[in-house]
Amino acid sequence: MKKEIPEIPSGSIFGHLKSYVNDPLAFLQKQQKIHGDIFTFKVANRRLIFINHPDYIKRILQENHRNYKKSEAYRKLALLLGDGLFTSDGSYWLSQRRTIQPAFHRDQIKSYAQTMNDFSMKMVDRWRYKTEISLTTEMTRVTLQIISKTILNIDLHKEGQAVEQHLPFALKYMVNRITSPLATPTWIPTRSNVKFKSTVKILDELIYEIIQYKKQHLGVDLLSQLILLQNEHTGDGLSDLQLRDEVMTLFLAGHETTAMAMTWTLYYILQDEALRSRLIYEIRSIKNPWDAIGNYFIQSVISESLRMFAPVWILSREANDADQLGDYMIHPGDRIIFSPYMVHRHPDFWDNPDQFIPERFDKLPAHKFAYFPFGGGPRVCIGEHFALMEINILLVTILKNFPKMSLKSMEQVGYDYSITLRPGSEIYINL
Ligand code: HEM
């Protein structure tokens, strides 16, 4: 039986713009309780379809993935990322993915562990002279340092400082454009449009300079590998523009996500004394931080943290052609959103979903697409193993060196809905 997807009436010409933009998760959670796992609603001049059942998500990300391209939000990201892996689609994406995949192979990731460890150690050494740190800032800084070093093999000195200085503005600009459906077109010379263009120019010049240098001085970094890589089918290497787009993409996708995963994980652990004690106990026997990957309990804690605070909290797609999700019809051009944060709390698939219970990962989730912090299907996160290695190393290094660290305030921080799910206010830690 074919059915149209039920629409939530709004009574306003702007649809649900205000409540959706103010607090998207609160809005979606409220509507899901009333309307169930599939409904549609208007936000300004757009009609969005929200889905929350793992079967529907499996259909979009895996079974019929060719029918679903990345949506408008991703195209806005392309202003900064160009046609990198995250934003591209179709045969171009497939060819890029095939070319870049080997650089993210599990064995390759092991060679980055030392760099991750070096920067984690530098960070905790710096902390020894402090009594207090701000968690989000520190995690963002260290993950940016790690990604800069692994991709480009530059320390955050001269070139790196330029990245650290300019990238955050470019990201904030992108987020504003994505979250505000009424953003001014980019060709209008507003102050922030002009600043964005000049920031991208500075970052571009820097990246092109490094690409030229690397071509003469190949190393063990990711960029050197990308320069050497060839598409297995065509034998072609990547052009300078392609290299630039991928470097920019990996910068963005490869640090903010992991920084937020670390922030939420530590934030939670520091609120639960029993959990912290058990972790300190487990960590005592770990010699090299990267060996934590083999510790079952630590992996369950990380999985549970990514369940409760999925850094990529929302994904979206646009239908090329008609399709069906269960009994419901999808029309060409339909825009569909879905949230790992919400599916990870679906009561049909998770017991006590609001409680932090690492042991729930003793068995596999009830449905493959009931747990997808890294997405799924062919477009699953290419950096999954990289991120997990980095989180393990950072977590072990921090807890080993500062086992008594504590939250300055036990007040709940709330959420800031950026490209990633960020804490609503800065989290301060007493060392
Ligand atoms: C905890 C950390 C991370 C999380 C939660 C995460 C999550 C995700 C998710 C959910 C997607 C799929 C998006 C979609 O289908 O629309 C994705 C894609 C991607 N991620 Fe990650 N990611 C993380 C870390 C990383 C790292 C460290 C890198 C690179 C070093 C990276 C690079 C990418 C790229 C390039 C894509 C696009 C892949 C493609 O479409 O072929 N991510 N990530």
GROMACS .gro file of C-alpha atoms and ligand atoms in nm:
model
  474
    1MET     CA    1   0.000   0.000   0.000
    2LYS     CA    2   0.138   0.339  -0.100
    3LYS     CA    3   0.083   0.638   0.126
    4GLU     CA    4   0.177   1.005   0.129
    5ILE     CA    5   0.395   1.108   0.423
    6PRO     CA    6   0.184   1.290   0.687
    7GLU     CA    7   0.250   1.665   0.711
    8ILE     CA    8   0.259   1.859   1.037
    9PRO     CA    9   0.045   2.170   0.994
   10SER     CA   10   0.201   2.498   1.105
   11GLY     CA   11  -0.041   2.785   1.050
   12SER     CA   12   0.242   3.025   0.957
   13ILE     CA   13   0.382   3.120   0.617
   14PHE     CA   14   0.728   3.042   0.756
   15GLY     CA   15   0.615   2.696   0.860
   16HIS     CA   16   0.807   2.566   1.162
   17LEU     CA   17   1.110   2.788   1.095
   18LYS     CA   18   1.125   2.943   1.441
   19SER     CA   19   1.098   2.631   1.658
   20TYR     CA   20   1.314   2.423   1.422
   21VAL     CA   21   1.597   2.676   1.402
   22ASN     CA   22   1.579   2.760   1.776
   23ASP     CA   23   1.620   2.404   1.898
   24PRO     CA   24   1.606   2.143   1.619
   25LEU     CA   25   1.644   1.837   1.841
   26ALA     CA   26   1.378   1.951   2.089
   27PHE     CA   27   1.145   2.022   1.794
   28LEU     CA   28   1.210   1.686   1.626
   29GLN     CA   29   1.186   1.490   1.952
   30LYS     CA   30   0.853   1.653   2.036
   31GLN     CA   31   0.708   1.591   1.689
   32GLN     CA   32   0.839   1.234   1.676
   33LYS     CA   33   0.652   1.151   1.998
   34ILE     CA   34   0.330   1.271   1.837
   35HIS     CA   35   0.373   1.168   1.472
   36GLY     CA   36   0.605   0.867   1.486
   37ASP     CA   37   0.903   0.775   1.266
   38ILE     CA   38   0.818   0.959   0.946
   39PHE     CA   39   0.661   1.299   0.888
   40THR     CA   40   0.711   1.612   0.682
   41PHE     CA   41   0.711   1.980   0.779
   42LYS     CA   42   0.776   2.319   0.628
   43VAL     CA   43   1.073   2.539   0.720
   44ALA     CA   44   1.046   2.875   0.541
   45ASN     CA   45   1.004   2.782   0.173
   46ARG     CA   46   1.136   2.425   0.209
   47ARG     CA   47   0.954   2.102   0.284
   48LEU     CA   48   1.165   1.860   0.486
   49ILE     CA   49   1.094   1.494   0.548
   50PHE     CA   50   1.211   1.359   0.882
   51ILE     CA   51   1.272   0.985   0.921
   52ASN     CA   52   1.365   0.803   1.238
   53HIS     CA   53   1.339   0.431   1.165
   54PRO     CA   54   1.658   0.227   1.100
   55ASP     CA   55   1.483   0.048   0.808
   56TYR     CA   56   1.428   0.379   0.628
   57ILE     CA   57   1.784   0.490   0.698
   58LYS     CA   58   1.920   0.161   0.568
   59ARG     CA   59   1.719   0.212   0.249
   60ILE     CA   60   1.870   0.558   0.193
   61LEU     CA   61   2.230   0.500   0.300
   62GLN     CA   62   2.272   0.149   0.171
   63GLU     CA   63   2.005  -0.035  -0.028
   64ASN     CA   64   1.914   0.246  -0.268
   65HIS     CA   65   2.199   0.490  -0.198
   66ARG     CA   66   2.242   0.579  -0.566
   67ASN     CA   67   1.901   0.746  -0.558
   68TYR     CA   68   2.002   0.985  -0.281
   69LYS     CA   69   2.251   1.263  -0.334
   70LYS     CA   70   2.393   1.492  -0.072
   71SER     CA   71   2.151   1.775  -0.006
   72GLU     CA   72   2.164   2.152  -0.024
   73ALA     CA   73   2.336   2.180   0.317
   74TYR     CA   74   2.637   1.990   0.182
   75ARG     CA   75   2.640   2.206  -0.131
   76LYS     CA   76   2.675   2.511   0.094
   77LEU     CA   77   2.979   2.345   0.251
   78ALA     CA   78   3.126   2.320  -0.097
   79LEU     CA   79   3.195   2.696  -0.081
   80LEU     CA   80   3.486   2.602   0.140
   81LEU     CA   81   3.545   2.235   0.066
   82GLY     CA   82   3.503   2.245  -0.310
   83ASP     CA   83   3.443   1.903  -0.462
   84GLY     CA   84   3.606   1.703  -0.184
   85LEU     CA   85   3.493   1.360  -0.066
   86PHE     CA   86   3.237   1.497   0.175
   87THR     CA   87   3.053   1.719  -0.071
   88SER     CA   88   3.087   1.549  -0.409
   89ASP     CA   89   2.842   1.297  -0.556
   90GLY     CA   90   2.800   1.032  -0.823
   91SER     CA   91   3.083   0.894  -1.033
   92TYR     CA   92   3.324   1.175  -0.939
   93TRP     CA   93   3.279   1.093  -0.569
   94LEU     CA   94   3.324   0.719  -0.634
   95SER     CA   95   3.646   0.771  -0.821
   96GLN     CA   96   3.780   1.001  -0.544
   97ARG     CA   97   3.676   0.760  -0.273
   98ARG     CA   98   3.851   0.469  -0.446
   99THR     CA   99   4.166   0.676  -0.483
  100ILE     CA  100   4.179   0.804  -0.125
  101GLN     CA  101   4.058   0.494   0.061
  102PRO     CA  102   4.403   0.328   0.089
  103ALA     CA  103   4.539   0.626   0.284
  104PHE     CA  104   4.282   0.543   0.556
  105HIS     CA  105   4.346   0.172   0.574
  106ARG     CA  106   4.369   0.037   0.931
  107ASP     CA  107   4.743  -0.044   0.889
  108GLN     CA  108   4.809   0.306   0.762
  109ILE     CA  109   4.633   0.455   1.064
  110LYS     CA  110   4.881   0.279   1.293
  111SER     CA  111   5.157   0.490   1.142
  112TYR     CA  112   4.975   0.806   1.259
  113ALA     CA  113   4.948   0.681   1.619
  114GLN     CA  114   5.290   0.819   1.713
  115THR     CA  115   5.195   1.169   1.594
  116MET     CA  116   4.868   1.149   1.786
  117ASN     CA  117   5.061   1.044   2.093
  118ASP     CA  118   5.322   1.322   2.057
  119PHE     CA  119   5.058   1.596   2.044
  120SER     CA  120   4.856   1.442   2.329
  121MET     CA  121   5.171   1.439   2.543
  122LYS     CA  122   5.258   1.798   2.449
  123MET     CA  123   4.909   1.900   2.553
  124VAL     CA  124   4.918   1.735   2.894
  125ASP     CA  125   5.268   1.872   2.953
  126ARG     CA  126   5.130   2.220   2.890
  127TRP     CA  127   4.846   2.152   3.132
  128ARG     CA  128   5.095   2.086   3.414
  129TYR     CA  129   5.144   2.462   3.447
  130LYS     CA  130   4.771   2.528   3.474
  131THR     CA  131   4.501   2.474   3.731
  132GLU     CA  132   4.210   2.505   3.490
  133ILE     CA  133   4.147   2.444   3.119
  134SER     CA  134   3.854   2.494   2.883
  135LEU     CA  135   3.775   2.155   2.742
  136THR     CA  136   3.624   2.237   2.401
  137THR     CA  137   3.903   2.480   2.318
  138GLU     CA  138   4.176   2.234   2.418
  139MET     CA  139   4.021   1.942   2.230
  140THR     CA  140   3.971   2.153   1.919
  141ARG     CA  141   4.330   2.272   1.932
  142VAL     CA  142   4.490   1.931   1.979
  143THR     CA  143   4.278   1.763   1.710
  144LEU     CA  144   4.362   2.043   1.466
  145GLN     CA  145   4.731   2.000   1.547
  146ILE     CA  146   4.706   1.625   1.491
  147ILE     CA  147   4.520   1.653   1.162
  148SER     CA  148   4.759   1.925   1.035
  149LYS     CA  149   5.059   1.711   1.114
  150THR     CA  150   4.917   1.388   0.972
  151ILE     CA  151   4.782   1.546   0.654
  152LEU     CA  152   5.048   1.800   0.579
  153ASN     CA  153   5.331   1.718   0.814
  154ILE     CA  154   5.344   2.075   0.932
  155ASP     CA  155   5.359   2.161   1.300
  156LEU     CA  156   5.128   2.439   1.401
  157HIS     CA  157   5.402   2.699   1.381
  158LYS     CA  158   5.417   2.932   1.083
  159GLU     CA  159   5.176   2.776   0.833
  160GLY     CA  160   4.984   2.602   1.106
  161GLN     CA  161   4.919   2.925   1.290
  162ALA     CA  162   4.761   3.062   0.975
  163VAL     CA  163   4.528   2.761   0.965
  164GLU     CA  164   4.446   2.792   1.334
  165GLN     CA  165   4.379   3.162   1.285
  166HIS     CA  166   4.162   3.149   0.971
  167LEU     CA  167   3.986   2.812   0.965
  168PRO     CA  168   3.754   2.879   1.264
  169PHE     CA  169   3.604   3.189   1.097
  170ALA     CA  170   3.549   3.001   0.770
  171LEU     CA  171   3.375   2.722   0.962
  172LYS     CA  172   3.152   2.959   1.158
  173TYR     CA  173   3.053   3.133   0.835
  174MET     CA  174   2.959   2.800   0.676
  175VAL     CA  175   2.752   2.698   0.979
  176ASN     CA  176   2.562   3.027   0.974
  177ARG     CA  177   2.478   2.973   0.609
  178ILE     CA  178   2.360   2.618   0.668
  179THR     CA  179   2.148   2.687   0.977
  180SER     CA  180   1.991   3.006   0.846
  181PRO     CA  181   1.762   2.944   0.546
  182LEU     CA  182   1.746   3.320   0.488
  183ALA     CA  183   2.123   3.388   0.458
  184THR     CA  184   2.227   3.664   0.215
  185PRO     CA  185   2.354   3.535  -0.122
  186THR     CA  186   2.733   3.507  -0.135
  187TRP     CA  187   2.768   3.757  -0.422
  188ILE     CA  188   2.634   4.044  -0.210
  189PRO     CA  189   2.944   4.215  -0.063
  190THR     CA  190   2.837   4.208   0.303
  191ARG     CA  191   3.117   4.236   0.554
  192SER     CA  192   3.113   3.863   0.637
  193ASN     CA  193   3.088   3.757   0.268
  194VAL     CA  194   3.394   3.969   0.187
  195LYS     CA  195   3.584   3.837   0.488
  196PHE     CA  196   3.494   3.479   0.398
  197LYS     CA  197   3.628   3.520   0.044
  198SER     CA  198   3.955   3.667   0.164
  199THR     CA  199   3.988   3.394   0.429
  200VAL     CA  200   3.941   3.120   0.168
  201LYS     CA  201   4.200   3.295  -0.050
  202ILE     CA  202   4.455   3.294   0.234
  203LEU     CA  203   4.388   2.927   0.312
  204ASP     CA  204   4.403   2.836  -0.058
  205GLU     CA  205   4.736   3.008  -0.109
  206LEU     CA  206   4.875   2.832   0.193
  207ILE     CA  207   4.753   2.490   0.084
  208TYR     CA  208   4.875   2.533  -0.276
  209GLU     CA  209   5.215   2.640  -0.145
  210ILE     CA  210   5.235   2.329   0.071
  211ILE     CA  211   5.123   2.108  -0.222
  212GLN     CA  212   5.405   2.245  -0.440
  213TYR     CA  213   5.657   2.195  -0.160
  214LYS     CA  214   5.537   1.839  -0.094
  215LYS     CA  215   5.567   1.744  -0.460
  216GLN     CA  216   5.941   1.809  -0.423
  217HIS     CA  217   5.971   1.663  -0.072
  218LEU     CA  218   5.746   1.361  -0.041
  219GLY     CA  219   5.710   1.232   0.315
  220VAL     CA  220   5.500   0.989   0.517
  221ASP     CA  221   5.209   1.232   0.556
  222LEU     CA  222   4.864   1.194   0.403
  223LEU     CA  223   4.915   1.467   0.144
  224SER     CA  224   5.227   1.293   0.014
  225GLN     CA  225   5.025   0.976  -0.015
  226LEU     CA  226   4.745   1.156  -0.199
  227ILE     CA  227   5.004   1.300  -0.439
  228LEU     CA  228   5.135   0.949  -0.507
  229LEU     CA  229   4.796   0.780  -0.529
  230GLN     CA  230   4.647   0.681  -0.859
  231ASN     CA  231   4.295   0.577  -0.940
  232GLU     CA  232   4.304   0.199  -0.979
  233HIS     CA  233   4.083   0.215  -1.290
  234THR     CA  234   4.207   0.520  -1.478
  235GLY     CA  235   4.564   0.537  -1.346
  236ASP     CA  236   4.524   0.915  -1.306
  237GLY     CA  237   4.660   1.102  -1.007
  238LEU     CA  238   4.487   1.394  -0.837
  239SER     CA  239   4.515   1.746  -0.983
  240ASP     CA  240   4.625   2.039  -0.762
  241LEU     CA  241   4.263   2.152  -0.733
  242GLN     CA  242   4.153   1.804  -0.630
  243LEU     CA  243   4.435   1.787  -0.377
  244ARG     CA  244   4.332   2.127  -0.237
  245ASP     CA  245   3.968   2.021  -0.202
  246GLU     CA  246   4.058   1.697  -0.027
  247VAL     CA  247   4.303   1.867   0.209
  248MET     CA  248   4.041   2.126   0.305
  249THR     CA  249   3.780   1.850   0.349
  250LEU     CA  250   4.004   1.641   0.572
  251PHE     CA  251   4.092   1.947   0.779
  252LEU     CA  252   3.726   2.013   0.846
  253ALA     CA  253   3.589   1.659   0.871
  254GLY     CA  254   3.895   1.535   1.058
  255HIS     CA  255   3.918   1.761   1.361
  256GLU     CA  256   3.594   1.920   1.476
  257THR     CA  257   3.413   1.583   1.489
  258THR     CA  258   3.683   1.413   1.697
  259ALA     CA  259   3.718   1.721   1.919
  260MET     CA  260   3.349   1.703   2.003
  261ALA     CA  261   3.360   1.326   2.057
  262MET     CA  262   3.642   1.382   2.309
  263THR     CA  263   3.467   1.675   2.475
  264TRP     CA  264   3.142   1.484   2.531
  265THR     CA  265   3.322   1.167   2.641
  266LEU     CA  266   3.526   1.345   2.908
  267TYR     CA  267   3.231   1.558   3.011
  268TYR     CA  268   3.029   1.247   3.076
  269ILE     CA  269   3.306   1.048   3.248
  270LEU     CA  270   3.374   1.332   3.491
  271GLN     CA  271   3.012   1.322   3.606
  272ASP     CA  272   3.018   0.952   3.688
  273GLU     CA  273   3.264   0.860   3.965
  274ALA     CA  274   3.218   0.482   3.929
  275LEU     CA  275   3.284   0.500   3.556
  276ARG     CA  276   3.593   0.715   3.602
  277SER     CA  277   3.736   0.473   3.865
  278ARG     CA  278   3.679   0.173   3.640
  279LEU     CA  279   3.849   0.351   3.349
  280ILE     CA  280   4.149   0.452   3.560
  281TYR     CA  281   4.173   0.088   3.669
  282GLU     CA  282   4.164  -0.037   3.308
  283ILE     CA  283   4.415   0.225   3.192
  284ARG     CA  284   4.671   0.134   3.460
  285SER     CA  285   4.776  -0.179   3.270
  286ILE     CA  286   4.802  -0.004   2.930
  287LYS     CA  287   5.159   0.077   2.836
  288ASN     CA  288   5.122   0.250   2.499
  289PRO     CA  289   4.805   0.460   2.466
  290TRP     CA  290   4.728   0.309   2.125
  291ASP     CA  291   4.702  -0.036   2.289
  292ALA     CA  292   4.377   0.087   2.446
  293ILE     CA  293   4.215  -0.012   2.113
  294GLY     CA  294   4.238  -0.372   2.240
  295ASN     CA  295   4.067  -0.295   2.571
  296TYR     CA  296   3.706  -0.405   2.555
  297PHE     CA  297   3.572  -0.182   2.830
  298ILE     CA  298   3.734   0.135   2.694
  299GLN     CA  299   3.590   0.061   2.348
  300SER     CA  300   3.243   0.017   2.501
  301VAL     CA  301   3.271   0.353   2.679
  302ILE     CA  302   3.369   0.524   2.353
  303SER     CA  303   3.086   0.351   2.163
  304GLU     CA  304   2.836   0.451   2.430
  305SER     CA  305   2.957   0.810   2.424
  306LEU     CA  306   2.919   0.821   2.043
  307ARG     CA  307   2.569   0.678   2.088
  308MET     CA  308   2.458   0.940   2.337
  309PHE     CA  309   2.639   1.239   2.190
  310ALA     CA  310   2.679   1.162   1.819
  311PRO     CA  311   2.900   1.453   1.702
  312VAL     CA  312   2.743   1.442   1.354
  313TRP     CA  313   2.393   1.477   1.492
  314ILE     CA  314   2.207   1.525   1.164
  315LEU     CA  315   2.245   1.396   0.807
  316SER     CA  316   2.046   1.480   0.498
  317ARG     CA  317   1.990   1.365   0.143
  318GLU     CA  318   1.789   1.464  -0.164
  319ALA     CA  319   1.600   1.206  -0.376
  320ASN     CA  320   1.690   1.190  -0.746
  321ASP     CA  321   1.393   0.974  -0.839
  322ALA     CA  322   1.079   0.835  -0.680
  323ASP     CA  323   1.126   0.567  -0.415
  324GLN     CA  324   0.941   0.414  -0.125
  325LEU     CA  325   1.030   0.404   0.245
  326GLY     CA  326   0.813   0.125   0.383
  327ASP     CA  327   0.466   0.222   0.259
  328TYR     CA  328   0.554   0.588   0.220
  329MET     CA  329   0.620   0.752  -0.113
  330ILE     CA  330   0.930   0.958  -0.184
  331HIS     CA  331   0.909   1.198  -0.480
  332PRO     CA  332   1.196   1.325  -0.694
  333GLY     CA  333   1.359   1.627  -0.525
  334ASP     CA  334   1.235   1.537  -0.175
  335ARG     CA  335   1.468   1.650   0.103
  336ILE     CA  336   1.513   1.402   0.383
  337ILE     CA  337   1.678   1.454   0.721
  338PHE     CA  338   1.765   1.199   0.989
  339SER     CA  339   1.952   1.214   1.314
  340PRO     CA  340   2.190   0.958   1.466
  341TYR     CA  341   2.130   1.135   1.799
  342MET     CA  342   1.761   1.047   1.782
  343VAL     CA  343   1.781   0.699   1.632
  344HIS     CA  344   2.041   0.618   1.900
  345ARG     CA  345   1.762   0.681   2.154
  346HIS     CA  346   1.483   0.497   1.973
  347PRO     CA  347   1.297   0.304   2.247
  348ASP     CA  348   1.222   0.011   2.012
  349PHE     CA  349   1.595  -0.051   1.969
  350TRP     CA  350   1.754   0.071   2.293
  351ASP     CA  351   1.666  -0.007   2.657
  352ASN     CA  352   1.692   0.292   2.891
  353PRO     CA  353   1.827   0.504   2.605
  354ASP     CA  354   1.895   0.809   2.823
  355GLN     CA  355   2.130   0.620   3.051
  356PHE     CA  356   2.502   0.580   2.988
  357ILE     CA  357   2.551   0.202   2.994
  358PRO     CA  358   2.877   0.089   2.821
  359GLU     CA  359   2.785  -0.277   2.881
  360ARG     CA  360   2.500  -0.250   2.631
  361PHE     CA  361   2.773  -0.292   2.366
  362ASP     CA  362   2.847  -0.643   2.498
  363LYS     CA  363   2.610  -0.745   2.222
  364LEU     CA  364   2.553  -0.597   1.879
  365PRO     CA  365   2.287  -0.325   1.843
  366ALA     CA  366   1.939  -0.462   1.765
  367HIS     CA  367   1.953  -0.322   1.408
  368LYS     CA  368   2.261  -0.233   1.204
  369PHE     CA  369   2.122   0.116   1.137
  370ALA     CA  370   2.009   0.175   1.496
  371TYR     CA  371   2.370   0.281   1.561
  372PHE     CA  372   2.549   0.487   1.297
  373PRO     CA  373   2.769   0.762   1.448
  374PHE     CA  374   2.992   0.733   1.139
  375GLY     CA  375   2.708   0.711   0.886
  376GLY     CA  376   2.669   0.395   0.680
  377GLY     CA  377   2.668   0.232   0.339
  378PRO     CA  378   2.922   0.334   0.075
  379ARG     CA  379   2.948   0.688   0.215
  380VAL     CA  380   3.041   0.576   0.563
  381CYS     CA  381   3.302   0.801   0.729
  382ILE     CA  382   3.641   0.738   0.572
  383GLY     CA  383   3.811   0.857   0.892
  384GLU     CA  384   3.636   0.619   1.134
  385HIS     CA  385   3.948   0.420   1.232
  386PHE     CA  386   4.157   0.735   1.238
  387ALA     CA  387   3.910   0.898   1.478
  388LEU     CA  388   3.884   0.593   1.704
  389MET     CA  389   4.261   0.565   1.730
  390GLU     CA  390   4.286   0.935   1.815
  391ILE     CA  391   4.008   0.921   2.077
  392ASN     CA  392   4.173   0.620   2.245
  393ILE     CA  393   4.511   0.788   2.259
  394LEU     CA  394   4.377   1.119   2.388
  395LEU     CA  395   4.152   0.956   2.646
  396VAL     CA  396   4.422   0.733   2.791
  397THR     CA  397   4.685   1.008   2.794
  398ILE     CA  398   4.454   1.257   2.965
  399LEU     CA  399   4.319   1.020   3.230
  400LYS     CA  400   4.661   0.874   3.303
  401ASN     CA  401   4.815   1.214   3.360
  402PHE     CA  402   4.521   1.383   3.530
  403PRO     CA  403   4.325   1.108   3.704
  404LYS     CA  404   4.177   1.356   3.953
  405MET     CA  405   4.056   1.619   3.708
  406SER     CA  406   3.704   1.743   3.774
  407LEU     CA  407   3.431   1.956   3.618
  408LYS     CA  408   3.430   2.312   3.750
  409SER     CA  409   3.054   2.314   3.740
  410MET     CA  410   2.801   2.030   3.742
  411GLU     CA  411   2.543   2.244   3.563
  412GLN     CA  412   2.418   2.088   3.239
  413VAL     CA  413   2.562   2.269   2.936
  414GLY     CA  414   2.290   2.214   2.675
  415TYR     CA  415   2.363   2.202   2.302
  416ASP     CA  416   2.491   2.435   2.034
  417TYR     CA  417   2.380   2.295   1.698
  418SER     CA  418   2.672   2.354   1.468
  419ILE     CA  419   2.785   2.120   1.188
  420THR     CA  420   2.865   1.907   1.490
  421LEU     CA  421   2.682   1.883   1.820
  422ARG     CA  422   2.873   2.120   2.049
  423PRO     CA  423   2.825   2.204   2.417
  424GLY     CA  424   2.599   2.506   2.466
  425SER     CA  425   2.864   2.676   2.678
  426GLU     CA  426   3.235   2.628   2.747
  427ILE     CA  427   3.316   2.339   2.983
  428TYR     CA  428   3.586   2.424   3.238
  429ILE     CA  429   3.792   2.155   3.401
  430ASN     CA  430   3.990   2.180   3.726
  431LEU     CA  431   4.314   1.996   3.686
  432HEM     C1  432   3.432   1.097   1.597
  432HEM     C2  433   3.474   1.146   1.484
  432HEM     C3  434   3.394   1.142   1.356
  432HEM     C4  435   3.259   1.127   1.337
  432HEM     C5  436   3.151   1.109   1.442
  432HEM     C6  437   3.238   1.129   1.193
  432HEM     C7  438   3.113   1.113   1.134
  432HEM     C8  439   3.092   1.109   0.998
  432HEM     C9  440   2.964   1.082   0.935
  432HEM    C10  441   2.832   1.058   1.009
  432HEM    C11  442   2.983   1.084   0.801
  432HEM    C12  443   2.878   1.058   0.694
  432HEM    C13  444   2.809   1.184   0.649
  432HEM    C14  445   2.698   1.156   0.550
  432HEM     O1  446   2.677   1.043   0.507
  432HEM     O2  447   2.628   1.252   0.516
  432HEM    C15  448   3.123   1.114   0.777
  432HEM    C16  449   3.181   1.126   0.654
  432HEM    C17  450   3.312   1.162   0.633
  432HEM     N1  451   3.410   1.176   0.730
  432HEM    FE1  452   3.387   1.150   0.928
  432HEM     N2  453   3.358   1.147   1.130
  432HEM    C18  454   3.456   1.154   1.225
  432HEM    C19  455   3.592   1.169   1.202
  432HEM    C20  456   3.651   1.185   1.080
  432HEM    C21  457   3.792   1.198   1.055
  432HEM    C22  458   3.901   1.192   1.164
  432HEM    C23  459   3.809   1.217   0.920
  432HEM    C24  460   3.936   1.235   0.840
  432HEM    C25  461   4.057   1.231   0.887
  432HEM    C26  462   3.677   1.215   0.860
  432HEM    C27  463   3.651   1.231   0.726
  432HEM    C28  464   3.527   1.212   0.668
  432HEM    C29  465   3.505   1.222   0.524
  432HEM    C30  466   3.608   1.260   0.418
  432HEM    C31  467   3.370   1.190   0.503
  432HEM    C32  468   3.298   1.182   0.368
  432HEM    C33  469   3.312   1.040   0.317
  432HEM    C34  470   3.241   1.014   0.184
  432HEM     O3  471   3.133   1.067   0.162
  432HEM     O4  472   3.298   0.936   0.106
  432HEM     N3  473   3.584   1.194   0.960
  432HEM     N4  474   3.187   1.127   0.900
   0.00000   0.00000   0.00000
